[in-house]
Amino acid sequence: MSHRSKRRHFSRATSHREAMFRNLAVSLIEHTQIKTTVAKAKDLRGFLEPLISKAKNMTDDNSLATRRYLIAKLSGNKDAIQKLITELGPYYKDRPGGYTRILKCGYREGDAAPMAYIQLVGLSPAERQEAS
């Protein structure tokens, strides 16, 4: 039976899948835009948006528990966590959600997998360029 199994598995073990999303999230935080498959982009959105919400709420209380939660979810990547807390959290303070945008961009040449850009909403192209 497949009750309550709504996640895609991507033909990977759980630890590999979690590591993949952790790496994608860190790349998206650092570069503000990445190119990946549509399925991974859709699942990455569900992984990353709660982290941005936590960082957004951290501007109010600066909780150690919240910081440790982000460290655990992003595998201790200090640069990404710092950018999440100091830049992205305050930037999205007044936004109620929907921090990412998915733009489809054709098909991959090798296996014709549908590809997409996933980017952080609201950041200007100049900010995206200097962050890369």
PDB file of C-alpha atoms in Angstrom:
ATOM      1  CA  MET A   1       0.000   0.000   0.000  1.00  0.00           C
ATOM      2  CA  SER A   2       1.145   3.506  -0.704  1.00  0.00           C
ATOM      3  CA  HIS A   3      -0.826   5.436   1.882  1.00  0.00           C
ATOM      4  CA  ARG A   4       0.671   8.746   2.992  1.00  0.00           C
ATOM      5  CA  SER A   5       3.676   8.427   0.697  1.00  0.00           C
ATOM      6  CA  LYS A   6       3.586  11.650  -1.257  1.00  0.00           C
ATOM      7  CA  ARG A   7       7.302  12.289  -1.616  1.00  0.00           C
ATOM      8  CA  ARG A   8       9.340  11.444  -4.665  1.00  0.00           C
ATOM      9  CA  HIS A   9      12.203   9.082  -3.955  1.00  0.00           C
ATOM     10  CA  PHE A  10      14.396   9.880  -6.992  1.00  0.00           C
ATOM     11  CA  SER A  11      15.750   6.293  -6.941  1.00  0.00           C
ATOM     12  CA  ARG A  12      17.911   7.156  -3.937  1.00  0.00           C
ATOM     13  CA  ALA A  13      18.199   6.007  -0.365  1.00  0.00           C
ATOM     14  CA  THR A  14      16.817   8.356   2.279  1.00  0.00           C
ATOM     15  CA  SER A  15      20.205   9.634   3.429  1.00  0.00           C
ATOM     16  CA  HIS A  16      21.310  10.265  -0.167  1.00  0.00           C
ATOM     17  CA  ARG A  17      18.069  12.084  -0.960  1.00  0.00           C
ATOM     18  CA  GLU A  18      18.365  14.272   2.149  1.00  0.00           C
ATOM     19  CA  ALA A  19      21.974  15.089   1.291  1.00  0.00           C
ATOM     20  CA  MET A  20      20.935  15.980  -2.265  1.00  0.00           C
ATOM     21  CA  PHE A  21      18.290  18.436  -1.047  1.00  0.00           C
ATOM     22  CA  ARG A  22      20.675  19.869   1.534  1.00  0.00           C
ATOM     23  CA  ASN A  23      23.241  20.522  -1.202  1.00  0.00           C
ATOM     24  CA  LEU A  24      20.624  22.002  -3.555  1.00  0.00           C
ATOM     25  CA  ALA A  25      19.359  24.280  -0.785  1.00  0.00           C
ATOM     26  CA  VAL A  26      22.863  25.513   0.055  1.00  0.00           C
ATOM     27  CA  SER A  27      23.545  26.186  -3.632  1.00  0.00           C
ATOM     28  CA  LEU A  28      20.285  28.104  -3.996  1.00  0.00           C
ATOM     29  CA  ILE A  29      21.002  30.197  -0.898  1.00  0.00           C
ATOM     30  CA  GLU A  30      24.512  31.022  -2.117  1.00  0.00           C
ATOM     31  CA  HIS A  31      23.703  31.699  -5.789  1.00  0.00           C
ATOM     32  CA  THR A  32      19.992  32.770  -5.559  1.00  0.00           C
ATOM     33  CA  GLN A  33      19.280  30.787  -8.746  1.00  0.00           C
ATOM     34  CA  ILE A  34      20.138  27.250  -9.850  1.00  0.00           C
ATOM     35  CA  LYS A  35      19.193  24.990 -12.735  1.00  0.00           C
ATOM     36  CA  THR A  36      17.853  21.508 -11.964  1.00  0.00           C
ATOM     37  CA  THR A  37      15.085  19.141 -13.017  1.00  0.00           C
ATOM     38  CA  VAL A  38      11.479  20.219 -12.529  1.00  0.00           C
ATOM     39  CA  ALA A  39      10.761  17.414 -10.041  1.00  0.00           C
ATOM     40  CA  LYS A  40      13.777  18.280  -7.881  1.00  0.00           C
ATOM     41  CA  ALA A  41      12.895  21.984  -8.017  1.00  0.00           C
ATOM     42  CA  LYS A  42       9.345  21.301  -6.816  1.00  0.00           C
ATOM     43  CA  ASP A  43      10.537  19.151  -3.932  1.00  0.00           C
ATOM     44  CA  LEU A  44      13.340  21.597  -3.073  1.00  0.00           C
ATOM     45  CA  ARG A  45      10.731  24.300  -2.592  1.00  0.00           C
ATOM     46  CA  GLY A  46       9.120  22.219   0.169  1.00  0.00           C
ATOM     47  CA  PHE A  47      12.510  21.739   1.813  1.00  0.00           C
ATOM     48  CA  LEU A  48      13.787  25.319   1.613  1.00  0.00           C
ATOM     49  CA  GLU A  49      10.767  27.517   2.304  1.00  0.00           C
ATOM     50  CA  PRO A  50      10.329  26.369   5.938  1.00  0.00           C
ATOM     51  CA  LEU A  51      14.010  27.166   6.528  1.00  0.00           C
ATOM     52  CA  ILE A  52      13.540  30.697   5.200  1.00  0.00           C
ATOM     53  CA  SER A  53      10.470  31.082   7.418  1.00  0.00           C
ATOM     54  CA  LYS A  54      12.516  30.005  10.443  1.00  0.00           C
ATOM     55  CA  ALA A  55      15.263  32.478   9.534  1.00  0.00           C
ATOM     56  CA  LYS A  56      12.652  35.195   9.024  1.00  0.00           C
ATOM     57  CA  ASN A  57      11.264  34.638  12.518  1.00  0.00           C
ATOM     58  CA  MET A  58      14.780  34.635  13.922  1.00  0.00           C
ATOM     59  CA  THR A  59      15.067  38.383  13.318  1.00  0.00           C
ATOM     60  CA  ASP A  60      12.609  38.826  16.214  1.00  0.00           C
ATOM     61  CA  ASP A  61      13.847  36.418  18.882  1.00  0.00           C
ATOM     62  CA  ASN A  62      17.386  35.356  17.798  1.00  0.00           C
ATOM     63  CA  SER A  63      16.816  31.952  19.369  1.00  0.00           C
ATOM     64  CA  LEU A  64      19.662  29.491  19.821  1.00  0.00           C
ATOM     65  CA  ALA A  65      17.254  26.608  19.181  1.00  0.00           C
ATOM     66  CA  THR A  66      16.326  28.068  15.784  1.00  0.00           C
ATOM     67  CA  ARG A  67      19.984  28.534  14.876  1.00  0.00           C
ATOM     68  CA  ARG A  68      20.718  24.913  15.843  1.00  0.00           C
ATOM     69  CA  TYR A  69      17.734  23.737  13.777  1.00  0.00           C
ATOM     70  CA  LEU A  70      19.112  25.529  10.706  1.00  0.00           C
ATOM     71  CA  ILE A  71      22.576  24.097  11.360  1.00  0.00           C
ATOM     72  CA  ALA A  72      21.124  20.589  11.507  1.00  0.00           C
ATOM     73  CA  LYS A  73      19.073  21.031   8.331  1.00  0.00           C
ATOM     74  CA  LEU A  74      21.909  22.592   6.302  1.00  0.00           C
ATOM     75  CA  SER A  75      24.633  20.304   7.626  1.00  0.00           C
ATOM     76  CA  GLY A  76      26.585  23.085   9.307  1.00  0.00           C
ATOM     77  CA  ASN A  77      27.390  25.096   6.174  1.00  0.00           C
ATOM     78  CA  LYS A  78      28.345  28.327   7.953  1.00  0.00           C
ATOM     79  CA  ASP A  79      28.266  30.633   4.932  1.00  0.00           C
ATOM     80  CA  ALA A  80      24.788  29.555   3.863  1.00  0.00           C
ATOM     81  CA  ILE A  81      23.411  29.729   7.399  1.00  0.00           C
ATOM     82  CA  GLN A  82      24.902  33.186   7.914  1.00  0.00           C
ATOM     83  CA  LYS A  83      23.421  34.459   4.640  1.00  0.00           C
ATOM     84  CA  LEU A  84      20.066  32.891   5.505  1.00  0.00           C
ATOM     85  CA  ILE A  85      19.924  34.587   8.909  1.00  0.00           C
ATOM     86  CA  THR A  86      21.468  37.981   8.145  1.00  0.00           C
ATOM     87  CA  GLU A  87      20.314  38.666   4.566  1.00  0.00           C
ATOM     88  CA  LEU A  88      17.392  36.501   3.465  1.00  0.00           C
ATOM     89  CA  GLY A  89      15.502  36.463   6.770  1.00  0.00           C
ATOM     90  CA  PRO A  90      15.251  40.250   7.085  1.00  0.00           C
ATOM     91  CA  TYR A  91      14.650  40.615   3.318  1.00  0.00           C
ATOM     92  CA  TYR A  92      11.558  38.374   3.444  1.00  0.00           C
ATOM     93  CA  LYS A  93      10.328  39.747   6.799  1.00  0.00           C
ATOM     94  CA  ASP A  94       7.101  41.187   5.360  1.00  0.00           C
ATOM     95  CA  ARG A  95       6.452  38.414   2.830  1.00  0.00           C
ATOM     96  CA  PRO A  96       3.959  35.767   4.061  1.00  0.00           C
ATOM     97  CA  GLY A  97       5.456  32.918   2.022  1.00  0.00           C
ATOM     98  CA  GLY A  98       6.299  31.876  -1.517  1.00  0.00           C
ATOM     99  CA  TYR A  99      10.000  32.684  -1.421  1.00  0.00           C
ATOM    100  CA  THR A 100      10.947  30.669  -4.515  1.00  0.00           C
ATOM    101  CA  ARG A 101       9.948  30.742  -8.175  1.00  0.00           C
ATOM    102  CA  ILE A 102      10.253  27.881 -10.673  1.00  0.00           C
ATOM    103  CA  LEU A 103      10.769  28.739 -14.349  1.00  0.00           C
ATOM    104  CA  LYS A 104      10.756  25.856 -16.828  1.00  0.00           C
ATOM    105  CA  CYS A 105      13.561  26.085 -19.371  1.00  0.00           C
ATOM    106  CA  GLY A 106      13.310  23.162 -21.766  1.00  0.00           C
ATOM    107  CA  TYR A 107      14.715  19.655 -21.712  1.00  0.00           C
ATOM    108  CA  ARG A 108      18.099  18.173 -20.850  1.00  0.00           C
ATOM    109  CA  GLU A 109      20.053  17.035 -23.877  1.00  0.00           C
ATOM    110  CA  GLY A 110      21.081  13.582 -22.678  1.00  0.00           C
ATOM    111  CA  ASP A 111      17.838  12.094 -21.379  1.00  0.00           C
ATOM    112  CA  ALA A 112      15.226  14.753 -22.249  1.00  0.00           C
ATOM    113  CA  ALA A 113      14.404  15.370 -18.590  1.00  0.00           C
ATOM    114  CA  PRO A 114      12.388  18.582 -18.126  1.00  0.00           C
ATOM    115  CA  MET A 115      14.657  21.267 -16.662  1.00  0.00           C
ATOM    116  CA  ALA A 116      13.853  24.388 -14.667  1.00  0.00           C
ATOM    117  CA  TYR A 117      15.457  27.338 -12.963  1.00  0.00           C
ATOM    118  CA  ILE A 118      14.549  27.762  -9.316  1.00  0.00           C
ATOM    119  CA  GLN A 119      15.248  31.191  -7.919  1.00  0.00           C
ATOM    120  CA  LEU A 120      14.592  33.263  -4.839  1.00  0.00           C
ATOM    121  CA  VAL A 121      11.750  35.717  -5.435  1.00  0.00           C
ATOM    122  CA  GLY A 122      12.233  39.452  -5.233  1.00  0.00           C
ATOM    123  CA  LEU A 123      15.975  39.624  -5.677  1.00  0.00           C
ATOM    124  CA  SER A 124      16.886  41.823  -8.643  1.00  0.00           C
ATOM    125  CA  PRO A 125      19.023  40.428 -11.489  1.00  0.00           C
ATOM    126  CA  ALA A 126      21.915  42.642 -10.323  1.00  0.00           C
ATOM    127  CA  GLU A 127      21.738  41.129  -6.829  1.00  0.00           C
ATOM    128  CA  ARG A 128      21.610  37.666  -8.392  1.00  0.00           C
ATOM    129  CA  GLN A 129      24.659  38.467 -10.501  1.00  0.00           C
ATOM    130  CA  GLU A 130      26.773  39.775  -7.605  1.00  0.00           C
ATOM    131  CA  ALA A 131      25.772  36.803  -5.425  1.00  0.00           C
ATOM    132  CA  SER A 132      27.049  34.345  -8.064  1.00  0.00           C
TER     133      SER A 132
END
